[in-house]
Amino acid sequence: MEPVPVELIHSHEVVVREMITREDELTNQRMLWMAAFNGLLFAALGFAWEKADARFFAIVLSALGIASSFLNGLSLTFSAGAQRRLLLWWRTEIPQTYYGPGVMGAEPTDKRLLAFFFAPWILLAFAFVVGWVAILIYVCRYIH
């Protein structure tokens, strides 16, 4: 097997690092949108909570919270999958003689890189889903 030219290794390193950085930027945007949207939904729910006939409104807000948080969690999971695939590719294609920097600052320590899917931002998105489901159950059971 012929050695891989240093220039080719460097160009792959740059491309993979840029792709991982872009996924990080998208993750940040998704988290900001999720935080803003959930904040608005919680504020609207808090404003309407004590009002008469707020049950339907609370159900709609809960459904929106569940849907938006779940869809955001899915998109964050897809982004984590993309970063995982990039890092797995990098690990398999890098020659044994390469001693340069990696393509990301802190890599998951598990060999299959499944820790990508247990990042705090992904867990938070699904925690919001659970929270909104709890609110929906409460509203359906106790508010008339």
Coordinates of N, CA, C and O in Angstrom, one line a residue:
M1 N 0.8 -1.2 0.0 CA 0.0 0.0 0.0 C 0.9 1.2 0.0 O 1.8 1.4 0.8
E2 N 0.6 2.1 -0.9 CA 1.4 3.4 -1.0 C 1.0 4.4 0.1 O -0.2 4.4 0.4
P3 N 1.9 5.1 0.6 CA 1.6 6.1 1.6 C 0.7 7.2 0.9 O 0.8 7.6 -0.2
V4 N -0.2 7.7 1.8 CA -1.1 8.8 1.3 C -0.4 10.1 1.4 O 0.3 10.4 2.4
P5 N -0.4 10.9 0.3 CA 0.3 12.2 0.3 C -0.2 13.1 1.4 O -1.4 13.1 1.7
V6 N 0.7 13.8 2.0 CA 0.4 14.7 3.1 C -0.6 15.8 2.6 O -1.5 16.1 3.4
E7 N -0.5 16.3 1.4 CA -1.5 17.3 0.9 C -2.9 16.7 0.9 O -3.8 17.5 1.2
L8 N -3.1 15.5 0.5 CA -4.4 14.9 0.5 C -4.9 14.7 1.9 O -6.1 15.0 2.1
I9 N -4.1 14.3 2.8 CA -4.5 14.1 4.2 C -5.0 15.5 4.7 O -6.0 15.6 5.3
H10 N -4.2 16.5 4.5 CA -4.5 17.8 4.9 C -5.8 18.3 4.3 O -6.7 18.9 5.0
S11 N -6.1 18.1 3.1 CA -7.3 18.6 2.4 C -8.5 17.9 3.0 O -9.6 18.5 3.2
H12 N -8.4 16.6 3.3 CA -9.5 15.8 3.9 C -9.7 16.3 5.3 O -10.9 16.5 5.7
E13 N -8.6 16.6 6.0 CA -8.8 17.1 7.4 C -9.6 18.4 7.4 O -10.5 18.6 8.2
V14 N -9.2 19.3 6.5 CA -9.9 20.6 6.4 C -11.4 20.5 6.1 O -12.2 21.1 6.7
V15 N -11.7 19.6 5.1 CA -13.1 19.4 4.7 C -13.9 18.8 5.8 O -15.0 19.3 6.1
V16 N -13.4 17.8 6.5 CA -14.1 17.1 7.5 C -14.3 18.1 8.7 O -15.4 18.2 9.3
R17 N -13.3 18.8 9.1 CA -13.4 19.8 10.2 C -14.5 20.9 9.8 O -15.3 21.2 10.7
E18 N -14.5 21.4 8.6 CA -15.5 22.3 8.2 C -16.9 21.8 8.2 O -17.8 22.4 8.7
M19 N -17.0 20.5 7.8 CA -18.3 19.9 7.8 C -18.8 19.7 9.3 O -20.0 19.9 9.6
I20 N -17.9 19.3 10.2 CA -18.3 19.1 11.6 C -18.7 20.5 12.2 O -19.6 20.6 12.9
T21 N -17.9 21.5 11.8 CA -18.2 22.9 12.3 C -19.5 23.3 11.9 O -20.3 23.9 12.6
R22 N -19.9 23.1 10.6 CA -21.2 23.5 10.1 C -22.3 22.8 10.9 O -23.3 23.4 11.2
E23 N -22.1 21.5 11.1 CA -23.1 20.8 11.9 C -23.3 21.4 13.3 O -24.4 21.5 13.9
D24 N -22.2 21.8 13.9 CA -22.2 22.5 15.2 C -23.0 23.8 15.1 O -23.8 24.1 16.0
E25 N -22.8 24.5 14.1 CA -23.5 25.8 13.9 C -25.0 25.5 13.7 O -25.9 26.2 14.3
L26 N -25.4 24.5 13.0 CA -26.8 24.1 12.8 C -27.4 23.7 14.2 O -28.5 24.0 14.5
T27 N -26.6 22.9 14.9 CA -27.1 22.5 16.3 C -27.4 23.7 17.1 O -28.4 23.8 17.8
N28 N -26.5 24.7 17.1 CA -26.6 25.9 17.9 C -27.9 26.6 17.5 O -28.7 27.1 18.3
Q29 N -28.1 26.8 16.2 CA -29.3 27.4 15.7 C -30.6 26.7 16.1 O -31.6 27.3 16.6
R30 N -30.6 25.4 16.0 CA -31.8 24.6 16.4 C -32.0 24.8 17.9 O -33.2 24.8 18.3
M31 N -31.0 24.8 18.7 CA -31.2 24.9 20.2 C -31.7 26.3 20.5 O -32.6 26.4 21.4
L32 N -31.3 27.3 19.8 CA -31.8 28.7 20.1 C -33.3 28.8 19.7 O -34.1 29.4 20.4
W33 N -33.6 28.2 18.5 CA -35.0 28.2 18.1 C -35.9 27.4 19.1 O -37.0 27.8 19.5
M34 N -35.4 26.3 19.6 CA -36.2 25.5 20.5 C -36.4 26.2 21.8 O -37.5 26.2 22.4
A35 N -35.3 26.8 22.3 CA -35.4 27.6 23.6 C -36.4 28.7 23.4 O -37.2 28.9 24.3
A36 N -36.3 29.5 22.3 CA -37.2 30.6 22.1 C -38.6 30.2 22.0 O -39.5 30.7 22.6
F37 N -38.9 29.1 21.2 CA -40.2 28.7 21.0 C -40.9 28.1 22.2 O -42.0 28.4 22.6
N38 N -40.1 27.3 23.0 CA -40.6 26.7 24.2 C -40.8 27.8 25.2 O -41.8 27.8 26.0
G39 N -40.0 28.8 25.3 CA -40.2 29.9 26.2 C -41.5 30.7 25.9 O -42.2 31.0 26.8
L40 N -41.7 30.9 24.6 CA -43.0 31.6 24.2 C -44.2 30.7 24.6 O -45.2 31.2 25.1
L41 N -44.1 29.4 24.3 CA -45.2 28.6 24.7 C -45.5 28.5 26.2 O -46.6 28.6 26.6
F42 N -44.4 28.4 27.0 CA -44.6 28.4 28.4 C -45.1 29.7 28.9 O -46.0 29.8 29.8
A43 N -44.7 30.8 28.3 CA -45.2 32.1 28.8 C -46.7 32.2 28.4 O -47.5 32.7 29.2
A44 N -47.1 31.8 27.2 CA -48.5 31.8 26.8 C -49.3 30.9 27.8 O -50.4 31.3 28.2
L45 N -48.8 29.8 28.1 CA -49.5 28.9 29.0 C -49.6 29.5 30.4 O -50.7 29.4 30.9
G46 N -48.6 30.1 30.9 CA -48.7 30.7 32.2 C -49.7 31.9 32.2 O -50.4 32.1 33.2
F47 N -49.7 32.6 31.1 CA -50.7 33.7 31.0 C -52.1 33.3 31.0 O -53.0 33.9 31.6
A48 N -52.4 32.1 30.3 CA -53.7 31.7 30.2 C -54.1 30.7 31.3 O -55.3 30.3 31.3
W49 N -53.2 30.2 32.1 CA -53.5 29.1 33.0 C -54.7 29.4 33.9 O -55.5 28.5 34.1
E50 N -54.8 30.5 34.5 CA -55.9 30.8 35.5 C -57.2 31.3 34.8 O -58.2 31.6 35.5
K51 N -57.2 31.5 33.5 CA -58.3 32.0 32.8 C -59.4 30.9 32.7 O -59.1 29.7 32.6
A52 N -60.6 31.4 32.7 CA -61.7 30.4 32.4 C -61.7 30.0 31.0 O -61.3 30.7 30.1
D53 N -62.0 28.7 30.8 CA -62.1 28.1 29.4 C -60.7 28.1 28.7 O -60.6 28.3 27.5
A54 N -59.7 27.9 29.5 CA -58.3 27.9 28.9 C -57.9 26.5 28.6 O -56.8 26.3 28.0
R55 N -58.8 25.5 28.8 CA -58.4 24.1 28.6 C -58.0 23.8 27.1 O -57.0 23.2 26.9
F56 N -58.8 24.3 26.2 CA -58.5 24.0 24.8 C -57.2 24.7 24.4 O -56.4 24.1 23.7
F57 N -57.0 25.9 24.8 CA -55.8 26.7 24.6 C -54.6 25.9 25.1 O -53.5 25.8 24.5
A58 N -54.7 25.4 26.3 CA -53.6 24.7 27.0 C -53.3 23.4 26.2 O -52.1 23.0 26.1
I59 N -54.3 22.7 25.7 CA -54.1 21.5 24.9 C -53.4 21.8 23.6 O -52.4 21.1 23.2
V60 N -53.8 22.9 23.0 CA -53.1 23.3 21.7 C -51.6 23.7 22.0 O -50.7 23.3 21.2
L61 N -51.4 24.4 23.0 CA -50.0 24.8 23.4 C -49.2 23.6 23.7 O -48.0 23.5 23.3
S62 N -49.8 22.6 24.4 CA -49.0 21.4 24.7 C -48.7 20.6 23.5 O -47.6 20.1 23.3
A63 N -49.7 20.5 22.6 CA -49.5 19.8 21.3 C -48.4 20.5 20.5 O -47.5 19.8 19.9
L64 N -48.4 21.8 20.5 CA -47.3 22.5 19.8 C -45.9 22.3 20.4 O -44.9 22.1 19.7
G65 N -45.9 22.3 21.7 CA -44.7 22.0 22.5 C -44.1 20.6 22.2 O -42.9 20.4 22.0
I66 N -45.0 19.7 22.2 CA -44.6 18.3 22.0 C -44.1 18.1 20.6 O -43.0 17.6 20.4
A67 N -44.8 18.7 19.6 CA -44.4 18.5 18.2 C -43.1 19.2 17.9 O -42.2 18.7 17.3
S68 N -43.0 20.5 18.4 CA -41.8 21.3 18.0 C -40.6 20.7 18.7 O -39.5 20.6 18.2
S69 N -40.7 20.3 20.0 CA -39.6 19.7 20.7 C -39.1 18.3 20.1 O -37.9 18.0 20.0
F70 N -40.1 17.5 19.8 CA -39.8 16.2 19.2 C -39.1 16.4 17.8 O -38.1 15.7 17.6
L71 N -39.6 17.3 17.0 CA -39.0 17.5 15.7 C -37.6 18.1 15.8 O -36.7 17.7 15.1
N72 N -37.5 19.0 16.8 CA -36.1 19.5 17.0 C -35.2 18.4 17.5 O -34.0 18.4 17.1
G73 N -35.7 17.6 18.4 CA -34.9 16.5 18.9 C -34.4 15.5 17.7 O -33.3 15.1 17.7
L74 N -35.4 15.3 16.8 CA -35.0 14.5 15.6 C -33.9 15.2 14.8 O -33.0 14.5 14.4
S75 N -34.1 16.5 14.5 CA -33.1 17.1 13.7 C -31.7 17.2 14.4 O -30.7 17.0 13.8
L76 N -31.7 17.3 15.7 CA -30.4 17.2 16.5 C -29.8 15.8 16.4 O -28.6 15.7 16.4
T77 N -30.7 14.8 16.4 CA -30.2 13.4 16.3 C -29.6 13.2 15.0 O -28.5 12.6 14.8
F78 N -30.2 13.7 13.9 CA -29.7 13.6 12.6 C -28.3 14.3 12.4 O -27.4 13.8 11.8
S79 N -28.2 15.5 13.0 CA -27.0 16.2 13.0 C -25.9 15.4 13.8 O -24.7 15.4 13.3
A80 N -26.2 14.8 14.9 CA -25.3 14.0 15.6 C -24.8 12.8 14.8 O -23.7 12.4 14.8
G81 N -25.8 12.2 14.1 CA -25.4 11.1 13.2 C -24.5 11.5 12.1 O -23.6 10.8 11.7
A82 N -24.7 12.7 11.5 CA -23.8 13.2 10.5 C -22.4 13.4 11.1 O -21.4 13.1 10.4
Q83 N -22.3 14.0 12.2 CA -21.0 14.2 12.9 C -20.3 12.9 13.2 O -19.1 12.7 13.0
R84 N -21.1 11.9 13.6 CA -20.6 10.6 13.9 C -20.0 9.9 12.7 O -18.9 9.4 12.7
R85 N -20.8 10.0 11.6 CA -20.3 9.4 10.3 C -19.0 10.1 9.8 O -18.1 9.4 9.3
L86 N -18.9 11.4 9.9 CA -17.7 12.1 9.5 C -16.5 11.6 10.4 O -15.4 11.4 9.8
L87 N -16.7 11.6 11.7 CA -15.6 11.2 12.5 C -15.2 9.7 12.3 O -14.0 9.4 12.3
L88 N -16.2 8.8 12.1 CA -15.9 7.4 11.8 C -15.1 7.3 10.5 O -14.1 6.6 10.4
W89 N -15.5 8.1 9.5 CA -14.8 8.1 8.2 C -13.4 8.6 8.4 O -12.4 8.0 7.9
W90 N -13.2 9.6 9.1 CA -11.9 10.2 9.4 C -11.0 9.2 10.1 O -9.9 9.0 9.7
R91 N -11.6 8.5 11.1 CA -10.8 7.5 11.8 C -10.3 6.3 10.9 O -9.3 5.7 11.1
T92 N -11.2 5.9 9.9 CA -10.8 4.8 9.1 C -9.9 5.2 7.9 O -9.1 4.4 7.5
E93 N -10.0 6.4 7.5 CA -9.2 6.9 6.3 C -7.8 7.5 6.7 O -7.0 7.6 5.8
I94 N -7.7 7.9 7.9 CA -6.4 8.5 8.3 C -5.3 7.5 8.4 O -5.5 6.4 9.0
P95 N -4.2 7.7 7.8 CA -3.1 6.8 7.9 C -2.5 6.7 9.3 O -2.5 7.6 10.1
Q96 N -1.9 5.5 9.6 CA -1.3 5.3 10.9 C -0.2 6.3 11.2 O 0.2 6.5 12.3
T97 N 0.5 6.8 10.1 CA 1.6 7.7 10.3 C 1.2 9.2 10.6 O 2.1 10.0 10.8
Y98 N -0.1 9.5 10.5 CA -0.6 10.8 10.7 C -0.4 11.3 12.2 O -0.9 10.6 13.1
Y99 N 0.2 12.4 12.4 CA 0.4 12.9 13.8 C -0.1 14.4 13.9 O 0.2 15.1 14.8
G100 N -1.0 14.8 13.0 CA -1.5 16.1 13.1 C -2.7 16.2 14.0 O -3.1 15.3 14.7
P101 N -3.3 17.4 14.1 CA -4.5 17.6 15.0 C -5.7 16.8 14.5 O -5.8 16.4 13.3
G102 N -6.6 16.5 15.4 CA -7.9 15.8 15.0 C -8.8 16.8 14.3 O -8.5 18.0 14.1
V103 N -10.0 16.3 14.0 CA -10.9 17.2 13.3 C -11.9 17.8 14.2 O -12.7 18.7 13.8
M104 N -11.9 17.4 15.5 CA -12.8 18.1 16.5 C -12.0 18.1 17.8 O -11.1 17.3 18.1
G105 N -12.4 19.1 18.6 CA -11.7 19.3 19.9 C -11.8 18.1 20.9 O -10.8 17.6 21.3
A106 N -13.0 17.7 21.2 CA -13.2 16.6 22.2 C -14.0 15.6 21.5 O -15.2 15.8 21.2
E107 N -13.4 14.4 21.3 CA -14.1 13.3 20.6 C -14.7 12.4 21.7 O -14.1 12.2 22.7
P108 N -15.9 11.8 21.4 CA -16.4 10.8 22.3 C -15.4 9.7 22.5 O -14.7 9.3 21.5
T109 N -15.3 9.1 23.7 CA -14.3 8.1 23.9 C -14.7 6.7 23.5 O -13.9 5.8 23.4
D110 N -16.0 6.5 23.3 CA -16.4 5.1 23.0 C -16.1 4.8 21.5 O -16.1 5.7 20.7
K111 N -15.8 3.6 21.3 CA -15.2 3.2 20.0 C -16.2 3.4 18.8 O -15.9 3.8 17.7
R112 N -17.5 3.1 19.1 CA -18.5 3.2 18.0 C -19.1 4.6 18.0 O -20.0 4.9 17.2
L113 N -18.7 5.5 18.9 CA -19.1 6.9 18.9 C -20.7 7.1 19.1 O -21.3 8.0 18.6
L114 N -21.2 6.2 19.9 CA -22.7 6.3 20.2 C -23.0 7.5 21.2 O -24.1 7.9 21.3
A115 N -21.9 7.9 21.9 CA -22.1 9.0 22.8 C -22.6 10.3 22.1 O -23.2 11.2 22.8
F116 N -22.4 10.4 20.8 CA -22.9 11.6 20.1 C -24.4 11.7 20.3 O -25.0 12.8 20.3
F117 N -25.1 10.6 20.4 CA -26.6 10.6 20.6 C -27.1 10.9 22.0 O -28.3 11.0 22.2
F118 N -26.2 11.0 22.9 CA -26.5 11.3 24.3 C -26.0 12.6 24.8 O -25.7 12.8 25.9
A119 N -25.9 13.6 23.8 CA -25.4 14.9 24.1 C -26.5 15.6 24.9 O -27.7 15.4 24.7
P120 N -26.1 16.6 25.8 CA -27.1 17.3 26.6 C -28.2 18.0 25.7 O -29.4 18.0 26.1
W121 N -27.8 18.5 24.6 CA -28.8 19.2 23.8 C -29.9 18.3 23.2 O -31.0 18.7 23.1
I122 N -29.5 17.1 22.9 CA -30.5 16.1 22.4 C -31.4 15.6 23.6 O -32.6 15.6 23.4
L123 N -30.8 15.3 24.7 CA -31.5 14.9 25.9 C -32.5 16.0 26.3 O -33.6 15.8 26.7
L124 N -32.1 17.3 26.2 CA -32.9 18.4 26.6 C -34.1 18.5 25.7 O -35.3 18.7 26.2
A125 N -34.0 18.3 24.4 CA -35.1 18.4 23.5 C -36.1 17.3 23.8 O -37.3 17.6 23.9
F126 N -35.7 16.1 24.1 CA -36.7 15.1 24.5 C -37.2 15.2 25.9 O -38.3 14.8 26.2
A127 N -36.4 15.9 26.8 CA -37.0 16.3 28.1 C -38.1 17.3 28.0 O -39.1 17.2 28.7
F128 N -38.0 18.2 27.0 CA -39.1 19.1 26.8 C -40.4 18.3 26.3 O -41.5 18.7 26.7
V129 N -40.2 17.3 25.5 CA -41.3 16.5 25.0 C -42.0 15.9 26.2 O -43.2 16.0 26.3
V130 N -41.2 15.3 27.1 CA -41.8 14.7 28.3 C -42.5 15.7 29.2 O -43.6 15.5 29.7
G131 N -41.9 16.9 29.3 CA -42.6 18.0 30.1 C -43.9 18.4 29.5 O -44.9 18.5 30.2
W132 N -43.9 18.6 28.2 CA -45.2 18.9 27.5 C -46.2 17.8 27.6 O -47.4 18.1 27.7
V133 N -45.8 16.6 27.5 CA -46.7 15.5 27.7 C -47.3 15.5 29.1 O -48.5 15.3 29.3
A134 N -46.5 15.7 30.1 CA -47.0 15.8 31.5 C -48.0 16.9 31.6 O -49.0 16.7 32.3
I135 N -47.7 18.1 31.0 CA -48.7 19.2 31.1 C -50.0 18.8 30.4 O -51.1 19.1 30.9
L136 N -49.9 18.2 29.2 CA -51.1 17.8 28.5 C -51.9 16.8 29.3 O -53.1 16.9 29.4
I137 N -51.3 15.8 29.9 CA -52.0 14.8 30.8 C -52.7 15.5 31.9 O -53.9 15.3 32.2
Y138 N -52.0 16.5 32.6 CA -52.6 17.2 33.7 C -53.8 18.0 33.2 O -54.8 18.0 33.8
V139 N -53.6 18.7 32.1 CA -54.7 19.5 31.6 C -55.9 18.7 31.2 O -57.1 19.0 31.5
C140 N -55.7 17.5 30.6 CA -56.8 16.7 30.2 C -57.5 16.0 31.4 O -58.7 15.8 31.3
R141 N -56.7 15.8 32.4 CA -57.3 15.1 33.6 C -58.0 16.1 34.6 O -59.0 15.7 35.2
Y142 N -57.4 17.2 34.8 CA -57.8 18.0 36.0 C -58.4 19.4 35.6 O -58.9 20.0 36.5
I143 N -58.3 19.8 34.4 CA -58.8 21.1 34.1 C -60.1 20.9 33.3 O -60.1 20.3 32.3
H144 N -61.1 21.5 33.7 CA -62.4 21.4 33.0 C -62.9 22.7 32.5 O -62.9 23.7 32.7

